[in-house]
mmCIF file of C-alpha atoms and ligand atoms in Angstrom:
data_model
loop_
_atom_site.group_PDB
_atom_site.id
_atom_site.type_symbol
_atom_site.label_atom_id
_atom_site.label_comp_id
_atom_site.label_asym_id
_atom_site.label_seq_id
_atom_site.Cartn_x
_atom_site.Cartn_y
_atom_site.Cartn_z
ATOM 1 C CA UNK R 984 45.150 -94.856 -57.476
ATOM 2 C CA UNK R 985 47.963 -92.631 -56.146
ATOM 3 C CA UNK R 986 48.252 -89.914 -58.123
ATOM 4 C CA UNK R 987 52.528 -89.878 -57.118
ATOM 5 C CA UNK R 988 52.981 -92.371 -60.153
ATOM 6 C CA UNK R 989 51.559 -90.436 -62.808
ATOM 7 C CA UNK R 990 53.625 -87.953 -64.405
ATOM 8 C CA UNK R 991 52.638 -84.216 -63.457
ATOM 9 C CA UNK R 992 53.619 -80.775 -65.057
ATOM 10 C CA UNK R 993 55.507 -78.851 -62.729
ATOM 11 C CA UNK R 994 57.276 -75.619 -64.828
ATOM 12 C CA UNK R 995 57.976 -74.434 -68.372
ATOM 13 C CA UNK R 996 61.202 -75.980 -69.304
ATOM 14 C CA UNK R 997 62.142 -72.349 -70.121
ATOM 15 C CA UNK R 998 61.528 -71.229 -66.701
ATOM 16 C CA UNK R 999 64.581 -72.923 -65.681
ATOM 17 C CA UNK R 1000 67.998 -71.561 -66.089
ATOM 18 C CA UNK R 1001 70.624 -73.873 -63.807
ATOM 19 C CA UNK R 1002 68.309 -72.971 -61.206
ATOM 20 C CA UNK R 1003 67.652 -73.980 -58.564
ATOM 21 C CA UNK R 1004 63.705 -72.685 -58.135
ATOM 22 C CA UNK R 1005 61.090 -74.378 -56.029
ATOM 23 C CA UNK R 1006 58.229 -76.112 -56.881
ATOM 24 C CA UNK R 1007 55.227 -77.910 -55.328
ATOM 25 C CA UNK R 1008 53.382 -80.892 -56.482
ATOM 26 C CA UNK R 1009 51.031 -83.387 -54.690
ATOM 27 C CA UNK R 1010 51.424 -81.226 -51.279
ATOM 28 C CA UNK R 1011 55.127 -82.075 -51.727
ATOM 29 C CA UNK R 1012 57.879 -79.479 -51.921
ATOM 30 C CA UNK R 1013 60.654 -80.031 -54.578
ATOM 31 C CA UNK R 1014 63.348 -78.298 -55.946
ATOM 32 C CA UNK R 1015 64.363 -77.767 -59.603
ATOM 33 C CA UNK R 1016 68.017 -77.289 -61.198
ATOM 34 C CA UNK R 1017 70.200 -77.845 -64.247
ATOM 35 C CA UNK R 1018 73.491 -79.532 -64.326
ATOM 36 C CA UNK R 1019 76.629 -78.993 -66.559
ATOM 37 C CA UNK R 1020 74.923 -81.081 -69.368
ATOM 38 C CA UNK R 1021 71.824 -79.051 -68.645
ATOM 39 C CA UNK R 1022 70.119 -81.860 -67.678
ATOM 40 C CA UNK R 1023 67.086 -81.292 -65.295
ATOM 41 C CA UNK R 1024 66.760 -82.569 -61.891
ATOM 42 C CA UNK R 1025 63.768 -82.361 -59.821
ATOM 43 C CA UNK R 1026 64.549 -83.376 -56.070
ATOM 44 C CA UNK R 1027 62.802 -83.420 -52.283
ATOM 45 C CA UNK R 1028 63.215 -79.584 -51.600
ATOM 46 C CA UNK R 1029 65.335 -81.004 -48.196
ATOM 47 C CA UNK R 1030 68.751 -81.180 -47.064
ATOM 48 C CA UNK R 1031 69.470 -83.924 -45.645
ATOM 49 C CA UNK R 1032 71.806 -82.807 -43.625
ATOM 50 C CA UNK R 1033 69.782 -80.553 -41.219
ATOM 51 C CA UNK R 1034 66.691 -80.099 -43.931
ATOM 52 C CA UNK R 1035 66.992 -76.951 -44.983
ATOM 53 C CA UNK R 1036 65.586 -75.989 -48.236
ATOM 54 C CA UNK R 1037 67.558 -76.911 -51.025
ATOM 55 C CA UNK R 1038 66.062 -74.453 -53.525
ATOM 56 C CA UNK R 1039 67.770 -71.522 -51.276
ATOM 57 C CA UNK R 1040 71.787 -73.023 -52.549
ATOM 58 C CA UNK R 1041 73.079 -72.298 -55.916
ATOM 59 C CA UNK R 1042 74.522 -74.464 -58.091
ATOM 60 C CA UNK R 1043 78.310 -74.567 -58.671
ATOM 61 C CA UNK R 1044 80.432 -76.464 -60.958
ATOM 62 C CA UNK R 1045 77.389 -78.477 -61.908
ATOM 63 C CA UNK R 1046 76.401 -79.355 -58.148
ATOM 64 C CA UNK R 1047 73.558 -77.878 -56.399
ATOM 65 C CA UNK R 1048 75.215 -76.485 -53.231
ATOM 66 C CA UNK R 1049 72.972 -76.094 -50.039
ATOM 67 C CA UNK R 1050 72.658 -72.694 -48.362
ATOM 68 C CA UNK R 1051 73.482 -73.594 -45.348
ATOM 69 C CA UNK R 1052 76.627 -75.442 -44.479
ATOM 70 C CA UNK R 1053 77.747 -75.714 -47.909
ATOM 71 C CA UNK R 1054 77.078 -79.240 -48.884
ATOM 72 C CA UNK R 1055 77.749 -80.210 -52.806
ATOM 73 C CA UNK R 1056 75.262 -82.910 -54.430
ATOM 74 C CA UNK R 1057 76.128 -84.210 -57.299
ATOM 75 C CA UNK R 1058 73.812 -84.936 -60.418
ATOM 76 C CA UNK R 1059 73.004 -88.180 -58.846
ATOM 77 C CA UNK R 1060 71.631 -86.505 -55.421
ATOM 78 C CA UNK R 1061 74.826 -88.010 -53.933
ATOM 79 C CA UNK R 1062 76.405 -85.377 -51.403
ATOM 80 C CA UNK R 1063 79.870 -85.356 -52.950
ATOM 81 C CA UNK R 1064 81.109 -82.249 -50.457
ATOM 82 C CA UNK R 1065 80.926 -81.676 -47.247
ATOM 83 C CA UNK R 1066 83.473 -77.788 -46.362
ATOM 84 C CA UNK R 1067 83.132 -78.594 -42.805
ATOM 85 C CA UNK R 1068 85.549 -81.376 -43.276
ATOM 86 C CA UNK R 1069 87.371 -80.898 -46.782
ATOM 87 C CA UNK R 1070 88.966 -84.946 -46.158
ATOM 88 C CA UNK R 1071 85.819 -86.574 -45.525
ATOM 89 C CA UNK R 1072 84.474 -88.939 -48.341
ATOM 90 C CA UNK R 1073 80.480 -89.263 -47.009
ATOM 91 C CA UNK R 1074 78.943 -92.177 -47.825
ATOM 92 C CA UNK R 1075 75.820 -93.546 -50.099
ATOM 93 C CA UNK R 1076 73.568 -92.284 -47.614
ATOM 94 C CA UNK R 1077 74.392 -88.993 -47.945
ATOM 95 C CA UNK R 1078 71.851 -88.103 -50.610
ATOM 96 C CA UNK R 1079 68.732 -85.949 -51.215
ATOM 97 C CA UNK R 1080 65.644 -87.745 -52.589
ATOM 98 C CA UNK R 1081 65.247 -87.603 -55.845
ATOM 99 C CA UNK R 1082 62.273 -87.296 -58.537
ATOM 100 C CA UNK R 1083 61.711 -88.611 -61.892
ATOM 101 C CA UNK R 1084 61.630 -85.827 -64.545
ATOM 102 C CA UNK R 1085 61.281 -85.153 -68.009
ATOM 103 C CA UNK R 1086 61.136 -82.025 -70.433
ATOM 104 C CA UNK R 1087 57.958 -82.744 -72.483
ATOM 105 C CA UNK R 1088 56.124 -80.221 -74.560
ATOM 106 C CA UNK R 1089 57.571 -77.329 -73.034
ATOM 107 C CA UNK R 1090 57.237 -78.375 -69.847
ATOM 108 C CA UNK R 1091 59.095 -79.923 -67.227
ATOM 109 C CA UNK R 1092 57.099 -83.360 -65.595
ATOM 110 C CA UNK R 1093 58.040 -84.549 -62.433
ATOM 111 C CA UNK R 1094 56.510 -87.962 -61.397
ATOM 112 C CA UNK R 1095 57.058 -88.393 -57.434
ATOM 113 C CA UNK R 1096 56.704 -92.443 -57.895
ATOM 114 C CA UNK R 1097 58.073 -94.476 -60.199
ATOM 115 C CA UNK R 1098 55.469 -96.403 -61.863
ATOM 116 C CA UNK R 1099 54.295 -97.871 -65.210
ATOM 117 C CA UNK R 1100 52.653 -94.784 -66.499
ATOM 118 C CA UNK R 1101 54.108 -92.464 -69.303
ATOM 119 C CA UNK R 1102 53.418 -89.353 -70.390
ATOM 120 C CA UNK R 1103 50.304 -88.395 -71.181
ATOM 121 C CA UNK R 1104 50.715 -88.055 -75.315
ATOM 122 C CA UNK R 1105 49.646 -84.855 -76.851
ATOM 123 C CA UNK R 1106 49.343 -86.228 -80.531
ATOM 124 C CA UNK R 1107 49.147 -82.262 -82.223
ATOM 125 C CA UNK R 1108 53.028 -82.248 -80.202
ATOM 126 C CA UNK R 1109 54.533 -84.584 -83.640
ATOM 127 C CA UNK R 1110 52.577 -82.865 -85.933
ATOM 128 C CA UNK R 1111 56.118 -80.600 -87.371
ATOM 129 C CA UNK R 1112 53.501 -78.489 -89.733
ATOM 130 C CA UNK R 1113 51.766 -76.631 -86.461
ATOM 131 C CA UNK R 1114 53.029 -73.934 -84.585
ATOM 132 C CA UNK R 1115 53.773 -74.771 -80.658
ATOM 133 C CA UNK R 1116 53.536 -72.523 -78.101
ATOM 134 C CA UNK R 1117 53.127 -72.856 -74.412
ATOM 135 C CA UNK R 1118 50.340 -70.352 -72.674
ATOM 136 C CA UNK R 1119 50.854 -69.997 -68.649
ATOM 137 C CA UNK R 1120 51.339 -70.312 -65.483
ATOM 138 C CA UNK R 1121 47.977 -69.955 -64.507
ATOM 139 C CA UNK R 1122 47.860 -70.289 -60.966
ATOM 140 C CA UNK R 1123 43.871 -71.606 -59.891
ATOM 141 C CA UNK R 1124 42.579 -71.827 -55.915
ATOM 142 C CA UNK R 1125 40.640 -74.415 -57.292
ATOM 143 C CA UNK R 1126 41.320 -78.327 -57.833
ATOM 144 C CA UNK R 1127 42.757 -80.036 -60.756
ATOM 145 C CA UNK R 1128 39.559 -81.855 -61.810
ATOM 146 C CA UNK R 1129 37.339 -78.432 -61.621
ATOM 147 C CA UNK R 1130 39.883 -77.136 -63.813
ATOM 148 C CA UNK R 1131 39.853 -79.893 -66.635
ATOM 149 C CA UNK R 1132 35.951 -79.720 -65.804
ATOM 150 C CA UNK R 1133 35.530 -76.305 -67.092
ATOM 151 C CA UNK R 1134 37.864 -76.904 -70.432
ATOM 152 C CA UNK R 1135 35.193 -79.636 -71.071
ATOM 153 C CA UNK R 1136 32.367 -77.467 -70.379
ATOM 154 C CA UNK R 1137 31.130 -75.793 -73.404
ATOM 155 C CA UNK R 1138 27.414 -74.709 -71.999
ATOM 156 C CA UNK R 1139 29.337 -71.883 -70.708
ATOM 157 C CA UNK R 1140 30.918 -70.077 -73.743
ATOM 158 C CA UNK R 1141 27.889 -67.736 -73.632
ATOM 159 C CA UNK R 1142 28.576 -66.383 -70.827
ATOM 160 C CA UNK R 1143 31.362 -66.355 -69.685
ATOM 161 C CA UNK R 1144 33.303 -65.784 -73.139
ATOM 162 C CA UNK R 1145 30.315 -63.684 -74.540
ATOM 163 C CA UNK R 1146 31.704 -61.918 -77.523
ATOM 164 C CA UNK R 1147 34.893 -64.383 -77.486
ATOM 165 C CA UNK R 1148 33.984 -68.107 -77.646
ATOM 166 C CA UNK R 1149 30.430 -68.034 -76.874
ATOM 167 C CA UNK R 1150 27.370 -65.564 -78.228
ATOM 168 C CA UNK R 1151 24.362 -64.832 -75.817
ATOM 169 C CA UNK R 1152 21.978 -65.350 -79.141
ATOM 170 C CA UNK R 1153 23.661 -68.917 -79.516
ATOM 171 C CA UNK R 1154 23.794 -70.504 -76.038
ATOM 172 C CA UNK R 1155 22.297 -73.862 -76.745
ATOM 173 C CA UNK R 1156 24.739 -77.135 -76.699
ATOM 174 C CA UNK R 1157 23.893 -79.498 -79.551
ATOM 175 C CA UNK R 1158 24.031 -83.046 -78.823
ATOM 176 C CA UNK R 1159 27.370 -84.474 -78.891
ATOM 177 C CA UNK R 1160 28.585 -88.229 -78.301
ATOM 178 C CA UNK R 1161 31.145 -89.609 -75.311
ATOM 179 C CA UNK R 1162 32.921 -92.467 -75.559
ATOM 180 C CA UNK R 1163 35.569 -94.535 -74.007
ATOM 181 C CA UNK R 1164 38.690 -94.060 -75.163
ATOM 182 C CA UNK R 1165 42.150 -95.735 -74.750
ATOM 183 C CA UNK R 1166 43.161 -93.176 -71.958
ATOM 184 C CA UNK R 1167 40.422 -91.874 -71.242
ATOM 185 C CA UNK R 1168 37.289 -90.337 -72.862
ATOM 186 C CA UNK R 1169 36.592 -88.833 -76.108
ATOM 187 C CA UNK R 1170 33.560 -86.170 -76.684
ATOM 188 C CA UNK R 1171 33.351 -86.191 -80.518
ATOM 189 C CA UNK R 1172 30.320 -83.594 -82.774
ATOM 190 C CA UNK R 1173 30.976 -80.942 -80.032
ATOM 191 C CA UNK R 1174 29.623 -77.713 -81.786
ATOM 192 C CA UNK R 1175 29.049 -74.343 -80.924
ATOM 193 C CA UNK R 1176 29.075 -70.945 -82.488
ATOM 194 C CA UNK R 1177 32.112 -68.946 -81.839
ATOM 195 C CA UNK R 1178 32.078 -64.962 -82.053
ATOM 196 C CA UNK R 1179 35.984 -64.969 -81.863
ATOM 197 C CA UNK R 1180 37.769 -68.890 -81.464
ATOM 198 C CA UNK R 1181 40.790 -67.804 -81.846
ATOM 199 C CA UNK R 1182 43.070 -64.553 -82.102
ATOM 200 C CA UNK R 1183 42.908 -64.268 -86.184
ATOM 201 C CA UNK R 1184 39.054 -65.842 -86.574
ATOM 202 C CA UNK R 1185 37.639 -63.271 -88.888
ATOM 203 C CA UNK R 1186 33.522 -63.134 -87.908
ATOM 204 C CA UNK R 1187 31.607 -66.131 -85.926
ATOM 205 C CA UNK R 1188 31.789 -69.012 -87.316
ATOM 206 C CA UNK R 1189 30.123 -72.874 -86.469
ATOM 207 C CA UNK R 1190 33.124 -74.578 -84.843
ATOM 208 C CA UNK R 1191 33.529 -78.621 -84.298
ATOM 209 C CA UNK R 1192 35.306 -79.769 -81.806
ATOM 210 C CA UNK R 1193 36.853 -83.374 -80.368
ATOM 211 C CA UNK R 1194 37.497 -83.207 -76.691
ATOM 212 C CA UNK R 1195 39.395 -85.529 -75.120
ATOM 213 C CA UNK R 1196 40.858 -86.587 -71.160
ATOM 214 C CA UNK R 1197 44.228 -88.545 -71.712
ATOM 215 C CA UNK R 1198 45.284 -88.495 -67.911
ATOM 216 C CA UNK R 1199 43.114 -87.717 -65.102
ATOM 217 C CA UNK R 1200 44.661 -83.994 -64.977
ATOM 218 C CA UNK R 1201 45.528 -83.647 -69.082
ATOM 219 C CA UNK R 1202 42.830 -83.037 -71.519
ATOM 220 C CA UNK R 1203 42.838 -82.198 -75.164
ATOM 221 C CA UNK R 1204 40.925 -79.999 -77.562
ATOM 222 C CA UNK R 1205 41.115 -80.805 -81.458
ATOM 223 C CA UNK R 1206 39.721 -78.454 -83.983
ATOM 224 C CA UNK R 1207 37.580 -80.489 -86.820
ATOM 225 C CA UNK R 1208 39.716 -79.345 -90.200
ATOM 226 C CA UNK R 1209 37.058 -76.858 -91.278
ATOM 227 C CA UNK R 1210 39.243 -74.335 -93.141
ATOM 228 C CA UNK R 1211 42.643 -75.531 -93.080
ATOM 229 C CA UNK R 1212 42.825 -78.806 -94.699
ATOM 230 C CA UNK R 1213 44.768 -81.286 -93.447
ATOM 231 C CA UNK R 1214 45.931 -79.132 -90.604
ATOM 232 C CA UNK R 1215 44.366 -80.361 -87.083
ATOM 233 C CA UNK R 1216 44.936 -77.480 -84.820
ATOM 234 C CA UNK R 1217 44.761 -78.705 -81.049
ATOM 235 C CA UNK R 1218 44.893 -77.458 -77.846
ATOM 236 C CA UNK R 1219 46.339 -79.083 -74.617
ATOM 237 C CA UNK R 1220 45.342 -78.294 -71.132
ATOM 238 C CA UNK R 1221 47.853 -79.706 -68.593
ATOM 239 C CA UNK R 1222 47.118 -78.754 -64.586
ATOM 240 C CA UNK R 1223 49.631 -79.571 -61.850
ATOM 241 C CA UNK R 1224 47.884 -80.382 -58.957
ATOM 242 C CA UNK R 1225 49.659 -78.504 -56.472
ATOM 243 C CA UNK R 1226 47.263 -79.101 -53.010
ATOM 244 C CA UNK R 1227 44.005 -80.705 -53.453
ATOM 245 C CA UNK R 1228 42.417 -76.946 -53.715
ATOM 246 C CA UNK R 1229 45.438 -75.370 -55.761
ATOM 247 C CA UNK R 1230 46.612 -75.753 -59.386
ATOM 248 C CA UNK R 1231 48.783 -74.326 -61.724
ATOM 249 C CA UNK R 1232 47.446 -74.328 -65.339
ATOM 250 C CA UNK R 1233 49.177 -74.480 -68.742
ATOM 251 C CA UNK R 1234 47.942 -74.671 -72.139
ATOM 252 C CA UNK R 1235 50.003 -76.008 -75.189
ATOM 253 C CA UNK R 1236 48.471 -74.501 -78.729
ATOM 254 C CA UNK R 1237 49.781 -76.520 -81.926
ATOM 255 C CA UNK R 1238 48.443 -74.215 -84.251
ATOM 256 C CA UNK R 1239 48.144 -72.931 -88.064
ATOM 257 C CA UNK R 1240 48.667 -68.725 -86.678
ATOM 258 C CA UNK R 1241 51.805 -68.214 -88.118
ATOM 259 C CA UNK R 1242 52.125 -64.641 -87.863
ATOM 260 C CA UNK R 1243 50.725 -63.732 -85.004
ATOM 261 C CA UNK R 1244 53.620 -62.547 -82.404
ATOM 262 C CA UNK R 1245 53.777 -65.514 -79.103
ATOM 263 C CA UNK R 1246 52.518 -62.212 -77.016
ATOM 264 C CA UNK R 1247 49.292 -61.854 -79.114
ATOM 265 C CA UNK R 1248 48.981 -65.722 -78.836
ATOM 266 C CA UNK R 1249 49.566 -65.504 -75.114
ATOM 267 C CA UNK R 1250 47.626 -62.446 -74.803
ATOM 268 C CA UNK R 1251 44.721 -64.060 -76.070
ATOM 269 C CA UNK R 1252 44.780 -66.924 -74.071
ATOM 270 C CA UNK R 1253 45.305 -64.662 -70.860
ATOM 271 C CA UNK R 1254 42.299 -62.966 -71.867
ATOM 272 C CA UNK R 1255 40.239 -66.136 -72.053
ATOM 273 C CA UNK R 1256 41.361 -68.123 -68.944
ATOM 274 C CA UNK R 1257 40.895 -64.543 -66.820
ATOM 275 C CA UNK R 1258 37.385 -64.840 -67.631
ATOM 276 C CA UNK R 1259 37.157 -68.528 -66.772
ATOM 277 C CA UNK R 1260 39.090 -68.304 -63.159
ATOM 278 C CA UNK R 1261 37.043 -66.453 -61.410
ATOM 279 C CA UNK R 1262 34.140 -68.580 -61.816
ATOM 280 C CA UNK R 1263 36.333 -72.011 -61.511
ATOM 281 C CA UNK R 1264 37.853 -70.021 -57.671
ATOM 282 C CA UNK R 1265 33.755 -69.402 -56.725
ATOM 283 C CA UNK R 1266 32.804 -72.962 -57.146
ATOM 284 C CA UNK R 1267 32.266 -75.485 -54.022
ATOM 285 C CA UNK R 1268 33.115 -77.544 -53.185
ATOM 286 C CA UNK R 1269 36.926 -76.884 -54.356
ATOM 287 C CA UNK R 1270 37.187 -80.867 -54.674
ATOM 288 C CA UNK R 1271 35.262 -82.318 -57.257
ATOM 289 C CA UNK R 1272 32.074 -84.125 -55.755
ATOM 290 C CA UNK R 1273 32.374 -87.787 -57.580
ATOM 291 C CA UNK R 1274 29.010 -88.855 -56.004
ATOM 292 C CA UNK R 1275 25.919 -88.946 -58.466
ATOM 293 C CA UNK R 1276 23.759 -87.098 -56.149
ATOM 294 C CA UNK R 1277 26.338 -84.279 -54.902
ATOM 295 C CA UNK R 1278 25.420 -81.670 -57.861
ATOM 296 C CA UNK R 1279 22.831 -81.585 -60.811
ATOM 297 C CA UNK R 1280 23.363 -82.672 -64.253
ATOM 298 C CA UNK R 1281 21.863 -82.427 -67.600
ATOM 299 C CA UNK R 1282 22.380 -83.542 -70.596
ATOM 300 C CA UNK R 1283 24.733 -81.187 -71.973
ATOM 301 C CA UNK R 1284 26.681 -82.402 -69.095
ATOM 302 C CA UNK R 1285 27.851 -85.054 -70.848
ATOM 303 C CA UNK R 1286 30.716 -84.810 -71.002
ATOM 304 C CA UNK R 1287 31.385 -83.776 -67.578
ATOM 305 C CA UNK R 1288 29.889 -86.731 -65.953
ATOM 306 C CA UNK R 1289 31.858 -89.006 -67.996
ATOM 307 C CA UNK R 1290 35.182 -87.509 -66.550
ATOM 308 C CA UNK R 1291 33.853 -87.950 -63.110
ATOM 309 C CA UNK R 1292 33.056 -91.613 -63.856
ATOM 310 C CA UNK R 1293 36.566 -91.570 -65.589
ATOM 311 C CA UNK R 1294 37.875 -90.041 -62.504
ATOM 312 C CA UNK R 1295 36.281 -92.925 -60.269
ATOM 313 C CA UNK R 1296 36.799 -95.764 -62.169
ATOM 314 C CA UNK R 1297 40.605 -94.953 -61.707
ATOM 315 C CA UNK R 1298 40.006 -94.285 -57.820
ATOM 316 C CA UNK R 1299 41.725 -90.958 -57.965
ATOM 317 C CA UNK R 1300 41.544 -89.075 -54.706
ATOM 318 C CA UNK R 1301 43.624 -85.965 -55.396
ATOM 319 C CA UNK R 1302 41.086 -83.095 -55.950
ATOM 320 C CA UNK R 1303 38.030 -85.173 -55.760
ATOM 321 C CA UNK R 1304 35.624 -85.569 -52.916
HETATM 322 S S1 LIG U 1183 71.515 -78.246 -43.904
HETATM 323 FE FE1 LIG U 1183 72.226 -78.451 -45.896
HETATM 324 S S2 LIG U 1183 74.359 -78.439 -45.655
HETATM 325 FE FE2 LIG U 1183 73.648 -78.370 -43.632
HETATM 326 FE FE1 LIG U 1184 35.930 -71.202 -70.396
#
């Protein structure tokens, strides 16, 4: 697979005023702006009249301008201005290259290809009873699929979140089921004891989860409805892959915390992934290893193995090794 048709995360759609601000995706550079409708345009970060960067202009009257000899681009990428000769009407050819994007919970998605794929669906995202709040940037010196391997991963929550998600007295993973699913895979009867699972948990508690990988860089963790009924509290974990060893890391909460402020939420959340990145940065190789042989499993691994299979199946080779 090339990863340039899926759709990727690139910003929070909040991030971006008219713009225009930089980002990177896929080893690619790309540029970001609004334009009189607001609309969102993620292009090439190129002139292409002598390629300077694009995301150095400004935009004006609803054109991004480029910083160096002035040249207007329309919405459609089309140059539409060239000051250095006020008559001249420049042709089709005259354009930048231009993205796909879309604003999608919270986030603005760039895909670099067009292709069949959509976007990955985050089911908690239609749910109107939860709370939605985006958690990030998170930038990782790591690779996409080490990232989405450690939000699987739930062997670690005594040690790494000891006192938070995980308890050093409570460290064993009880068996839990994988399975195929329409995207993906699904890890279903995923239990551990929690200390603290979320900002307002009052005491440890026996929590079951549903873990699920919906794109080969999305995954998503559902809360069993324990306490609040018919509520299904969910957590999405969206990682641009920015260079094979680099990502930048979001998390989406649909949640039942209504009165907690969005700095607590986001506070919390900080807290949690600072404990996770400094492991996620020490491991190597950077690149996921896909072969069987490359690192040791066991049967809490479960999960874990069944991304990488996941991973293979689809021939991704963005992050992987
Ligand atoms: S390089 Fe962009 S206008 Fe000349
Ligand atoms: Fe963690």
């Amino acid at each position: 697979m090339t990863e340039t048709i899926l759709w990727h995360p690139v910003a929070l759609s909040q991030s971006l005023g008219v713009g225009p601000r930089p980002f990177s995706l896929l080893g690619r550079d790309g540029v970001l702006w609004r334009d009189g409708q607001a609309q969102p345009h993620a292009w090439a970060d190129r002139c292409p009249h002598r390629g300077t960067q694009l995301s150095l202009g400004r935009v004006v009257d609803g054109r991004l301008q480029c910083a160096y000899h002035g040249w207007q681009f329309d919405s459609s990428a089309r140059c539409v201005h060239v000051p250095a000769l006020p008559g001249f009407a420049p042709p089709a050819t005259h354009c930048a290259e231009r993205f796909e994007v879309a604003e999608y919970c919270g986030l603005l998605w760039v895909r670099l290809e067009p292709g069949e794929a959509s976007l990955p669906a985050f089911e908690a995202e239609a749910d109107a009873k939860l709370r939605k709040l985006n958690c990030g940037p998170y930038e990782v010196h790591s690779s996409a699929p080490r990232v989405v391997e450690n939000f699987l991963d739930m062997a670690h929550f005594g040690f790494v979140h000891e006192g938070w998600l995980g308890d050093a007295a409570h460290t064993a993973v009880p068996a839990y089921e994988v399975q195929e699913s329409a995207n993906g895979i699904k890890a279903t009867q995923c239990r551990a004891w929690q200390p603290r699972s979320s900002l307002n948990a009052s005491g440890g508690m026996m929590v079951e989860y549903t873990y699920e990988v919906i794109a080969p860089y999305t995954a998503v963790l559902t809360k069993l409805p324990l306490e609040q009924q018919g509520y299904r509290e969910a957590i999405a974990l969206f990682v641009c892959p920015v260079e094979p060893e680099r990502s930048v890391v979001w998390f989406r909460l649909a949640v039942t915390d209504f009165t907690s402020s969005d700095a607590s939420l986001r506070a919390f959340q900080d807290t949690i992934f600072a404990q996770d990145k400094p492991v996620v940065e020490s491991q190597t190789p950077k690149c996921l290893p896909l072969g069987a042989q490359a690192e040791r499993h066991c049967a809490a691994d479960k999960a874990s193995m069944a991304y990488r299979r996941y991973l293979q199946s689809l021939a991704v080779c963005f992050g992987v090794m």
